[in-house]
Structures are given as C-alpha cells and as structure tokens.
mmCIF file of C-alpha atoms and ligand atoms in Angstrom:
data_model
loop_
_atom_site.group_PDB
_atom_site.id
_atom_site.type_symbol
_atom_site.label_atom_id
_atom_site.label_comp_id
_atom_site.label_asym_id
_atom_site.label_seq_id
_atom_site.Cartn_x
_atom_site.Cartn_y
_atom_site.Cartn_z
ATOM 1 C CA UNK H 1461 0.000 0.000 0.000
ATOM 2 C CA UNK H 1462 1.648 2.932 -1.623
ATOM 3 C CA UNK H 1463 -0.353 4.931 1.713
ATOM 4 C CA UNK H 1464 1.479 3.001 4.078
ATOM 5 C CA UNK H 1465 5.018 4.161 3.573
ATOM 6 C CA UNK H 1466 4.117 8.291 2.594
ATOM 7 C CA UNK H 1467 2.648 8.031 5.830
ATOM 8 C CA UNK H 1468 0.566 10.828 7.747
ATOM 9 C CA UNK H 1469 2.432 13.759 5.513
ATOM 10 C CA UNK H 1470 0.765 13.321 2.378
ATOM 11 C CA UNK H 1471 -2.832 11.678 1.608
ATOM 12 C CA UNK H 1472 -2.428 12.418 -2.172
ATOM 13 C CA UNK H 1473 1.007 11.062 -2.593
ATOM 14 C CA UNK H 1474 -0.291 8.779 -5.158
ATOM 15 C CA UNK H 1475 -2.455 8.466 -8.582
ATOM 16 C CA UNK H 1476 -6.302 9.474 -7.881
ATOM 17 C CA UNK H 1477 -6.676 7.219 -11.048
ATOM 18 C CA UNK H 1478 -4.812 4.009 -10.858
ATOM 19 C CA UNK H 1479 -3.363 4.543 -7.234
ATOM 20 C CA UNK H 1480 0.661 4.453 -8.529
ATOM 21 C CA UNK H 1481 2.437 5.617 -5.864
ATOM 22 C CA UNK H 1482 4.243 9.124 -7.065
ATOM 23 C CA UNK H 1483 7.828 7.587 -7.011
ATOM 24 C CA UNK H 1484 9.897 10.393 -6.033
ATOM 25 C CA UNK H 1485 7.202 11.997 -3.347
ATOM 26 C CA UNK H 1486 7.254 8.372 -1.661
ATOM 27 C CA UNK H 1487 11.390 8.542 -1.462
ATOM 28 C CA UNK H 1488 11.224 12.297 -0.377
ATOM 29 C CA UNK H 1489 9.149 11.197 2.053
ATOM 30 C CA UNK H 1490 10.664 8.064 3.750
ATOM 31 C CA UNK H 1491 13.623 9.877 3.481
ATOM 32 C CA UNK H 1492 12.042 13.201 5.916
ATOM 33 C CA UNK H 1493 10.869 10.763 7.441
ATOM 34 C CA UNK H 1494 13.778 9.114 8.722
ATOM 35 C CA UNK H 1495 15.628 11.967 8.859
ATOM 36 C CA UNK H 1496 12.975 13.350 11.208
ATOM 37 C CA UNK H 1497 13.088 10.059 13.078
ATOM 38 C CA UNK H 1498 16.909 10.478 13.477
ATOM 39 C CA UNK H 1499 16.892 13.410 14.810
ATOM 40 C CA UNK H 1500 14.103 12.842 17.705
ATOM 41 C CA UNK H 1501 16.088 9.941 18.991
ATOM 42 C CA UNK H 1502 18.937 11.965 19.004
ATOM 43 C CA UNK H 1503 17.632 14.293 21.360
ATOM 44 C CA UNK H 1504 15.996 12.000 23.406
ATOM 45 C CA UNK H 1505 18.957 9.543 24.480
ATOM 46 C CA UNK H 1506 21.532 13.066 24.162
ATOM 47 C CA UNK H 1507 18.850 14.102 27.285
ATOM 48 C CA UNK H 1508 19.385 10.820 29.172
ATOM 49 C CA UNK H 1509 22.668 10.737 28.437
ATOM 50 C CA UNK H 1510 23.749 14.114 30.241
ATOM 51 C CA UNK H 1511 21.202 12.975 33.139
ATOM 52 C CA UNK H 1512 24.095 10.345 33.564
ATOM 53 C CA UNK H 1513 22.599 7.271 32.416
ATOM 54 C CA UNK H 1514 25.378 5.290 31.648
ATOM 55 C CA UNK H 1515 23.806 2.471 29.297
ATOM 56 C CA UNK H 1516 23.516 4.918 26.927
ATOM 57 C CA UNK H 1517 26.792 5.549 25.607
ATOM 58 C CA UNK H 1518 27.208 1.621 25.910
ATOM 59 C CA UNK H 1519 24.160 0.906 23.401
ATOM 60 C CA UNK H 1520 24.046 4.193 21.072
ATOM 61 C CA UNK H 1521 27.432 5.587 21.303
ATOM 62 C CA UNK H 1522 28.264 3.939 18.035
ATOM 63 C CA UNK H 1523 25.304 5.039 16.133
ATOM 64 C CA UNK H 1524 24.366 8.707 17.396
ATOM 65 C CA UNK H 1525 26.933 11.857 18.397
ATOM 66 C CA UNK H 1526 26.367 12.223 22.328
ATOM 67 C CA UNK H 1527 26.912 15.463 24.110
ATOM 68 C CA UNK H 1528 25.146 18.415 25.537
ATOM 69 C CA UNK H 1529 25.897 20.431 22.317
ATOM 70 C CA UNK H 1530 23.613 17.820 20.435
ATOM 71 C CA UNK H 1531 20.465 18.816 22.224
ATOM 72 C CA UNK H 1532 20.041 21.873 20.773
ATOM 73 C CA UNK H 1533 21.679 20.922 17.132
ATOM 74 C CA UNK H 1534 18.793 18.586 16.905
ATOM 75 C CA UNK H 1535 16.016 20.820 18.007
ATOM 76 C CA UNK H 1536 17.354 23.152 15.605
ATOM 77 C CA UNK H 1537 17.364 20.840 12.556
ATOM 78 C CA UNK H 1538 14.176 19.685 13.602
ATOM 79 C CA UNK H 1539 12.870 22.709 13.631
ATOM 80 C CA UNK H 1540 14.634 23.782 10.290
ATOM 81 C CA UNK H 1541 14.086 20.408 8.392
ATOM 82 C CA UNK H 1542 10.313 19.548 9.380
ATOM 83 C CA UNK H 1543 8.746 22.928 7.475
ATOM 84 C CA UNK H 1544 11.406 22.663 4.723
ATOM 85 C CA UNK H 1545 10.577 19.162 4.076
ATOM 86 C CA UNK H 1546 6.534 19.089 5.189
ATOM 87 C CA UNK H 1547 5.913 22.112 3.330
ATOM 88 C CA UNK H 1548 8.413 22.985 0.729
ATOM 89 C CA UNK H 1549 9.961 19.758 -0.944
ATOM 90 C CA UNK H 1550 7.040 17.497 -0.541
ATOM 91 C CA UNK H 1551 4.193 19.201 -1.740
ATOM 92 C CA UNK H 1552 6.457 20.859 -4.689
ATOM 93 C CA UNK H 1553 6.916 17.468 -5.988
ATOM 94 C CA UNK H 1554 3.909 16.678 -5.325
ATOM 95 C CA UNK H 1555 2.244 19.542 -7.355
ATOM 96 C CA UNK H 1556 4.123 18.285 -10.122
ATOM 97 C CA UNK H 1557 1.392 15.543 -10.586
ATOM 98 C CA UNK H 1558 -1.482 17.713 -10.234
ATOM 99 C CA UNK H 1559 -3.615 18.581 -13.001
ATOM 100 C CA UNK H 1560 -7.128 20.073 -13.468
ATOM 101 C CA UNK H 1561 -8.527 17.089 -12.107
ATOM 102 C CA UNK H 1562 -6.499 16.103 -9.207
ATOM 103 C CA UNK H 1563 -3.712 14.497 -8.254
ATOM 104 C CA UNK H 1564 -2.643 11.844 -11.070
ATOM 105 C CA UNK H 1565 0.049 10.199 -12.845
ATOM 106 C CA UNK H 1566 0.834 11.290 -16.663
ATOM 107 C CA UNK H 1567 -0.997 8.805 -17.997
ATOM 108 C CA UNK H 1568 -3.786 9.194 -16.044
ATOM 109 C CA UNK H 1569 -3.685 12.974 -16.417
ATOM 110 C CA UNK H 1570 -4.372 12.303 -20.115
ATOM 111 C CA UNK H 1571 -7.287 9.650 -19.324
ATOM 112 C CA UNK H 1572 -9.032 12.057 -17.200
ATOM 113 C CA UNK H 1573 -8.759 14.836 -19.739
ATOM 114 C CA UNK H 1574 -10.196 12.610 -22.159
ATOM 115 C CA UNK H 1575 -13.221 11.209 -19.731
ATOM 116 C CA UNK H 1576 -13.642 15.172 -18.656
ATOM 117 C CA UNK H 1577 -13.771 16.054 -22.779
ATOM 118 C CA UNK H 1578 -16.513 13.190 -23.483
ATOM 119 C CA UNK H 1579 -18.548 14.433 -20.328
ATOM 120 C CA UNK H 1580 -18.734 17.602 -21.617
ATOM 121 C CA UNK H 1581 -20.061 16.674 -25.265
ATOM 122 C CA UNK H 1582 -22.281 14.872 -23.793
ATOM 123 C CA UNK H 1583 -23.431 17.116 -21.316
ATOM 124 C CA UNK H 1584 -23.595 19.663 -24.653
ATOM 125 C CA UNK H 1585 -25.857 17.356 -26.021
ATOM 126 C CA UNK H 1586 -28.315 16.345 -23.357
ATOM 127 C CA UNK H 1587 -28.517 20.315 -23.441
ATOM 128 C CA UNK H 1588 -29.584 20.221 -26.503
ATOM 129 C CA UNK H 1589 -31.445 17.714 -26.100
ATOM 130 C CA UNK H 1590 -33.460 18.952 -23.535
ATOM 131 C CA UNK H 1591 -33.992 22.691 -25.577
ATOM 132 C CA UNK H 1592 -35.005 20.648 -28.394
ATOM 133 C CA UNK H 1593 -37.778 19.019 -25.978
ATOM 134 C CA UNK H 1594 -38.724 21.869 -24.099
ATOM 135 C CA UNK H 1595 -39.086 24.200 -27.106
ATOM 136 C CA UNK H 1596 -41.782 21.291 -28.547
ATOM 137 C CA UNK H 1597 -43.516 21.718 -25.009
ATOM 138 C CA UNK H 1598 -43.890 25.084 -25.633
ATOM 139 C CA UNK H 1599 -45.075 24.722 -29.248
ATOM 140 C CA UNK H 1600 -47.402 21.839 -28.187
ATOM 141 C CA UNK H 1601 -49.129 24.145 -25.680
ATOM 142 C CA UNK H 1602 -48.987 27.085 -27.993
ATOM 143 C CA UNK H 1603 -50.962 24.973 -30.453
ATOM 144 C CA UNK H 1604 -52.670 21.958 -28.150
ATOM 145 C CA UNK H 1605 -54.517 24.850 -26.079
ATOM 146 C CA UNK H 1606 -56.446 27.849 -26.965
ATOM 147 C CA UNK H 1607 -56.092 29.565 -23.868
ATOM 148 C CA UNK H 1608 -52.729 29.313 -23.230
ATOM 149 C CA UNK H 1609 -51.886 29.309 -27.094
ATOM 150 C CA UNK H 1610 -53.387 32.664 -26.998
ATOM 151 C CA UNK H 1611 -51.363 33.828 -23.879
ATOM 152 C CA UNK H 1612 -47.714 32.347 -25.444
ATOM 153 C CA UNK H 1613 -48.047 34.141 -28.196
ATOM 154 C CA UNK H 1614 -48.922 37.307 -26.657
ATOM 155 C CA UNK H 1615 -46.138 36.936 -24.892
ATOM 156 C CA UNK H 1616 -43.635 36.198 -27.607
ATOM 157 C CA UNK H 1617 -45.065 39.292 -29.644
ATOM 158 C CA UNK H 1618 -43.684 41.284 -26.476
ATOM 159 C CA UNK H 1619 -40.596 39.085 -26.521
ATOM 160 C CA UNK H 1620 -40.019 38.392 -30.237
ATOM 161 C CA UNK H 1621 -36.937 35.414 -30.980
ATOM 162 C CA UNK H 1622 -37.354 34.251 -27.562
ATOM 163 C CA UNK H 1623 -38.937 31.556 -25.505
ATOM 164 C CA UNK H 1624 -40.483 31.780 -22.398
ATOM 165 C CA UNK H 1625 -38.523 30.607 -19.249
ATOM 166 C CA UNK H 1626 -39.592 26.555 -18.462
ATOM 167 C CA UNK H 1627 -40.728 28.228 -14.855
ATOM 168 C CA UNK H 1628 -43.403 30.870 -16.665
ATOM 169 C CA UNK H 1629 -45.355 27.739 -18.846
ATOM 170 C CA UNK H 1630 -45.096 25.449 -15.783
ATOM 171 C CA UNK H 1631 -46.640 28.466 -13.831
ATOM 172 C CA UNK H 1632 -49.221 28.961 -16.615
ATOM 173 C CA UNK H 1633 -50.035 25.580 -16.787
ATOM 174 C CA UNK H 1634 -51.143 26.031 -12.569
ATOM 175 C CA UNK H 1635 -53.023 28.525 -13.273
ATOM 176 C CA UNK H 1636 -54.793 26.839 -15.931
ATOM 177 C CA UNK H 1637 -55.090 24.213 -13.388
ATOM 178 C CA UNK H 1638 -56.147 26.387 -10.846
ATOM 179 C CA UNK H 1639 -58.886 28.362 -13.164
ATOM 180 C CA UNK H 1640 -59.880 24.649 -13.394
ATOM 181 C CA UNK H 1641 -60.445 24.018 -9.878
ATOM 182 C CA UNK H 1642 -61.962 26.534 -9.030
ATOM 183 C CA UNK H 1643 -58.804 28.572 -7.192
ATOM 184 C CA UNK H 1644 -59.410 31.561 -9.174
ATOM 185 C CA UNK H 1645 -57.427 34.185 -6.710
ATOM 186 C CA UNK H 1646 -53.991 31.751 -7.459
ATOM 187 C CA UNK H 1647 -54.649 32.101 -11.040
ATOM 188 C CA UNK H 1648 -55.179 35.668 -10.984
ATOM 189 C CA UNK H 1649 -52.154 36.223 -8.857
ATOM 190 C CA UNK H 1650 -50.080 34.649 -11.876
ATOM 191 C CA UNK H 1651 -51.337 35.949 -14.218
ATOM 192 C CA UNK H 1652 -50.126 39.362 -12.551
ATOM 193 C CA UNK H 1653 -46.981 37.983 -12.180
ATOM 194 C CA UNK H 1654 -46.841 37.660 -15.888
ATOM 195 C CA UNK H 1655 -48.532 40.839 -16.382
ATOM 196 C CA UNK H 1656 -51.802 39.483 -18.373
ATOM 197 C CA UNK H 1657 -53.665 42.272 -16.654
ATOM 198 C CA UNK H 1658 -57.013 41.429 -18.487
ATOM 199 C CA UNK H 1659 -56.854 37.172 -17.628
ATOM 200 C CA UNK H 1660 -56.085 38.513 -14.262
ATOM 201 C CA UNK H 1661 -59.341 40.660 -14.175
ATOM 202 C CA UNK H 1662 -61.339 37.875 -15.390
ATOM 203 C CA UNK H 1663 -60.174 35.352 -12.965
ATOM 204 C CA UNK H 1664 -61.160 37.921 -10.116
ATOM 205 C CA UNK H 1665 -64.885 38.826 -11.843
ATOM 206 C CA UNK H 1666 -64.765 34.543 -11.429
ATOM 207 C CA UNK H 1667 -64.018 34.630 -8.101
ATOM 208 C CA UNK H 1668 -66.573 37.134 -7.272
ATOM 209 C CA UNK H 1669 -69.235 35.344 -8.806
ATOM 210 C CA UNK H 1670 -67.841 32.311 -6.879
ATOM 211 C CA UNK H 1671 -68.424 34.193 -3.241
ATOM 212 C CA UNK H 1672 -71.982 35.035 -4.251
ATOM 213 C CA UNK H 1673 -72.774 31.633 -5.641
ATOM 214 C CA UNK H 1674 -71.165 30.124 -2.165
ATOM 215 C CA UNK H 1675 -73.242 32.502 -0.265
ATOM 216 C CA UNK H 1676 -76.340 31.945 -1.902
ATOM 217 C CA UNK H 1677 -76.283 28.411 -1.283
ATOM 218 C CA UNK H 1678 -74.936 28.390 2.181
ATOM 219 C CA UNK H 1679 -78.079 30.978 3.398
ATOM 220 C CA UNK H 1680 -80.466 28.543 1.820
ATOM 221 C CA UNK H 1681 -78.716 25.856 3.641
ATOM 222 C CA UNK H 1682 -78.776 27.793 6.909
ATOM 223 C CA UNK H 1683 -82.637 28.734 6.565
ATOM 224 C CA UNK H 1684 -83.365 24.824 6.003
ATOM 225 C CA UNK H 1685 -81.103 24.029 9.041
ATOM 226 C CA UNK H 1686 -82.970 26.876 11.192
ATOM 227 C CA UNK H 1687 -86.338 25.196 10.249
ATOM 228 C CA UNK H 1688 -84.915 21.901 11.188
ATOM 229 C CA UNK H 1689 -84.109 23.248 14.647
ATOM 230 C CA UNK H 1690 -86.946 25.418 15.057
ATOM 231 C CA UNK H 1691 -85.096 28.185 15.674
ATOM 232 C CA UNK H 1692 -86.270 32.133 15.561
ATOM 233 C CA UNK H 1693 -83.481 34.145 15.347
ATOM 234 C CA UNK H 1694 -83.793 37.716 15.537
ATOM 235 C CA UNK H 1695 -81.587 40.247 13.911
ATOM 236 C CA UNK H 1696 -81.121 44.005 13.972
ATOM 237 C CA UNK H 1697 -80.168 46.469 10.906
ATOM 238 C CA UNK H 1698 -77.280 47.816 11.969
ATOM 239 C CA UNK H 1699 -78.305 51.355 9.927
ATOM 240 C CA UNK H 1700 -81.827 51.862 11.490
ATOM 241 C CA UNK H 1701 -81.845 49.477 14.144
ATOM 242 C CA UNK H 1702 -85.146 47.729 12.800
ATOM 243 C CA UNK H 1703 -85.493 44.108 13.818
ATOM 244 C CA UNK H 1704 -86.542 41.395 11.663
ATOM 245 C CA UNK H 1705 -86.557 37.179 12.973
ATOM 246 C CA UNK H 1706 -84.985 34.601 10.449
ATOM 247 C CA UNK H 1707 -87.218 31.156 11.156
ATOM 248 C CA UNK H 1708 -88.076 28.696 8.715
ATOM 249 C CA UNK H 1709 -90.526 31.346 6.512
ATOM 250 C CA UNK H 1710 -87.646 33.336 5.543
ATOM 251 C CA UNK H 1711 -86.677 33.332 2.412
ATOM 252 C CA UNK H 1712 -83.291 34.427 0.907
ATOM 253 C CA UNK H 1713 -84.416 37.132 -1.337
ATOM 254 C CA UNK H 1714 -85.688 38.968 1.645
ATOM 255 C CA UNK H 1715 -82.843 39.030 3.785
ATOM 256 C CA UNK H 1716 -80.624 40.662 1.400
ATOM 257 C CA UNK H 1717 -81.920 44.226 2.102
ATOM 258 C CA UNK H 1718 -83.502 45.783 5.251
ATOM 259 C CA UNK H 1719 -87.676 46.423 4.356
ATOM 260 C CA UNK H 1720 -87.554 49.873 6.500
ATOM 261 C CA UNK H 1721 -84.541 51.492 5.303
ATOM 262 C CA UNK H 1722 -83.372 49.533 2.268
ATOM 263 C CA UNK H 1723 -79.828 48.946 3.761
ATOM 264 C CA UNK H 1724 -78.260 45.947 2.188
ATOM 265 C CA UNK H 1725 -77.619 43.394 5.023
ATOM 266 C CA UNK H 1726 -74.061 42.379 6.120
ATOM 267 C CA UNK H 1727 -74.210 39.112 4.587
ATOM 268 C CA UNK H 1728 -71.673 37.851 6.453
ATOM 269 C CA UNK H 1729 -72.444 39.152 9.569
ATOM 270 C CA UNK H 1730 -75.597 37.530 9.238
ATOM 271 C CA UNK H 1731 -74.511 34.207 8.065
ATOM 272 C CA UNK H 1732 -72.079 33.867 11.280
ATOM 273 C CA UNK H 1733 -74.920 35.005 13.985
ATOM 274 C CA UNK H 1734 -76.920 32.274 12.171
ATOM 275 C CA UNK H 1735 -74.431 29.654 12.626
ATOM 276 C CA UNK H 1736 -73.347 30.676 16.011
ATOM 277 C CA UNK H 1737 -77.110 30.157 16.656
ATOM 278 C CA UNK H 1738 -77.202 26.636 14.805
ATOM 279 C CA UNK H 1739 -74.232 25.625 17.104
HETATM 280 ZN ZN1 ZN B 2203 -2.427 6.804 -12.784
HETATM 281 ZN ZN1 ZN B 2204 -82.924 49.236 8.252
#
C-alpha cells in the first residue's frame, strides 16, 4: 500500500486514477521521514545521556553523536528540516502531478482529460437535447390549447426570438389548473406575475361570482337548518336598528336588504350570527 510508507504527511502522494504511488514523493518522504526520526532519537537519548545514564553511551554511542551540544543541534534541525521538508519539498513534488482534475500520474492525467472532454459533449448534447424538448412543449401548448396558445403568443409578440422561461409555462399551466379548480385568486395572482392584466381581471370577476354563488347556497342551507331546529333568530339592521326574525318562513331574497330602510344586510355578519345560533 503505496499509503502506508508516505505516511501521515501526504494523503495524495499517489495516482487518484490508478493509485501508482508518485515515485519520487514516496522517497522524499521516507527519506524526511527518517531523517525526522533520526533526529528525535537523538535528542531523546543526548537528554538521558547528560542525566548520567550510563547504558547509553554503551548501546548508542556507536550510532548517534552524544553530548550536551547535540540537544540543541537537533532541536534546531528539527525545527529547520520539518517545514522545509513538510511544506516545501514534498508538496512541490507533489504539485508536479497535479492537473485540473487532481492528483494523477501522466498517464492518467491524459485519461481524465479525455473522460472530462466526453462528459462535456455529452453534457452539450443532453442540453440540446433537452432545448429541443422543451421548445416542442412550448409549441405543443402554444398549439394543443387555446387559452394558453393565446397567452404564449402574446407573450412572444412582447418578446419576439425568444422563448419563455420553463418556470413561466409550468406556472401557466397552474393557473390553468387552478382556473380549473376553481382557485381563481392563485390564477389571478399569476397571471399578474406575468402581467396578463385582463386574464387577471377575469379570474377575479370569477371569483366574485364564486363568493356570491357560495353565499347563496350556504343561506339557503342555513334557513333549512334553522327550520330543522326550530329556531327564531332575531336580527337588527345595523343602519336603522329595525329588527326582523330569520325562522323557517324566511326566504333568501328577503334578507338581502332591510324592508324599513333599504340597507343591504351584512351578509356575512348575518350568516355567522346564524351559525353561532345553529351551534
Ligand atoms: Zn495513474
Ligand atoms: Zn334598516
């Protein structure tokens, strides 16, 4: 394992491709290595060795200098040797195996560039690709539906050679889908966003139309349910003070204006006091 002899100093000491140790980065390595290693045992027995431990001189004497003057030589070198080794000599041969696309070996180097060329012509083309699909979206909903047919092209007459962002048809399309169920405040809202001032205006007139429908039904609703119960409910016009009683012989129609003044009724006032009542 090429990992195992550039030990902790370098983690890309080797190919990213095919995992080939970089020759000359392992060697510079061991050899800081064991330099560095040298040197720490130096110092160490040099300290037990002026602390008059005899065995020393007996054991090491033929292998490292002993004497006080050794101490600090070897701090020194240390000091010197680690930085100029960890961070000069190392990681200068080291850069000389980096490329665009990490850490490799010359062969690899060209591999990679090769690998990084095809993934870009390919990425070209799924581009492509996808604009080619995207633009036969638009064109199929340009010419598949009147009503957003009718607001693409409005909007490429304001934006001639262009095609409208994939966001603004998928946003179109919701509000198509929201005209469709009935949401017409979302649709409006986008179509504002889009400025289609006049769609936006219609979906509000629909919504509108939608609140009176709703309430319509619901006071017929709450007029059966007050029957039901048996309920007379009285209520007050809040312009002339005039009270009328909502039982099961009301009818819609004449709840919608007061008969003394001919002050339209709070409609929703009225429907909450009604079902606060029905509670
Ligand atoms: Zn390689
Ligand atoms: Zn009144």
């Amino acid at each position: 394992m090429p990992s195992d002899t550039s030990g902790f100093f370098i983690s890309d000491g080797k190919c990213k491709r095919c995992g080939k140790p970089f020759y000359e980065v392992s060697v510079a390595t061991a050899i800081a290595a064991l330099m560095i290693g040298y040197l720490m045992i130096t110092f160490f027995f040099n300290l037990l060795y002026i602390s008059e431990e005899p065995w020393v001189k007996d054991i090491f004497g033929d292998y490292i200098p002993l004497g006080l003057e050794y101490i600090a030589l070897s701090v020194i070198l240390l000091i010197v040797m680690a930085p100029v080794m960890g961070a000069g000599i190392i990681p200068a041969l080291k850069k000389r195996h980096s490329s665009a696309y990490g850490y490799a070996c010359a062969e690899c180097q060209k591999v990679l560039a090769q690998e990084a060329q095809d993934a870009a012509i390919k990425q070209k083309q799924s581009e492509e690709a996808n604009a080619y699909a995207y633009m036969s979206r638009v064109e199929g909903l340009e010419n598949g539906d009147p009503w957003l047919g009718k607001l693409i092209r409005s909007w490429k007459q304001d934006n001639p050679n262009k095609l409208p962002e994939e966001s603004m048809i998928n946003d179109l399309v919701m509000a198509k889908n929201m005209e469709k169920a009935g949401n017409f405040e979302k649709a409006a809202v986008i179509m504002e966003k889009y400025r289609f001032w006049e769609e936006a205006g219609r979906m509000r007139r629909l919504d509108d139309q939608k609140v009176i429908k709703h309430i319509t039904v619901d006071m017929n609703e709450l007029i059966d349910q007050v029957g039901t119960k048996g309920l007379a409910i009285p209520y007050k016009c809040s312009s002339c003070g005039a009270s009328i009683t909502i039982d099961k012989d009301s009818k819609k129609e004449g709840l919608k204006f007061c008969s003394y003044c001919g002050t339209a009724y709070n409609i929703d006032d009225m429907t909450k006091m009604i079902q606060s009542a029905l509670e």
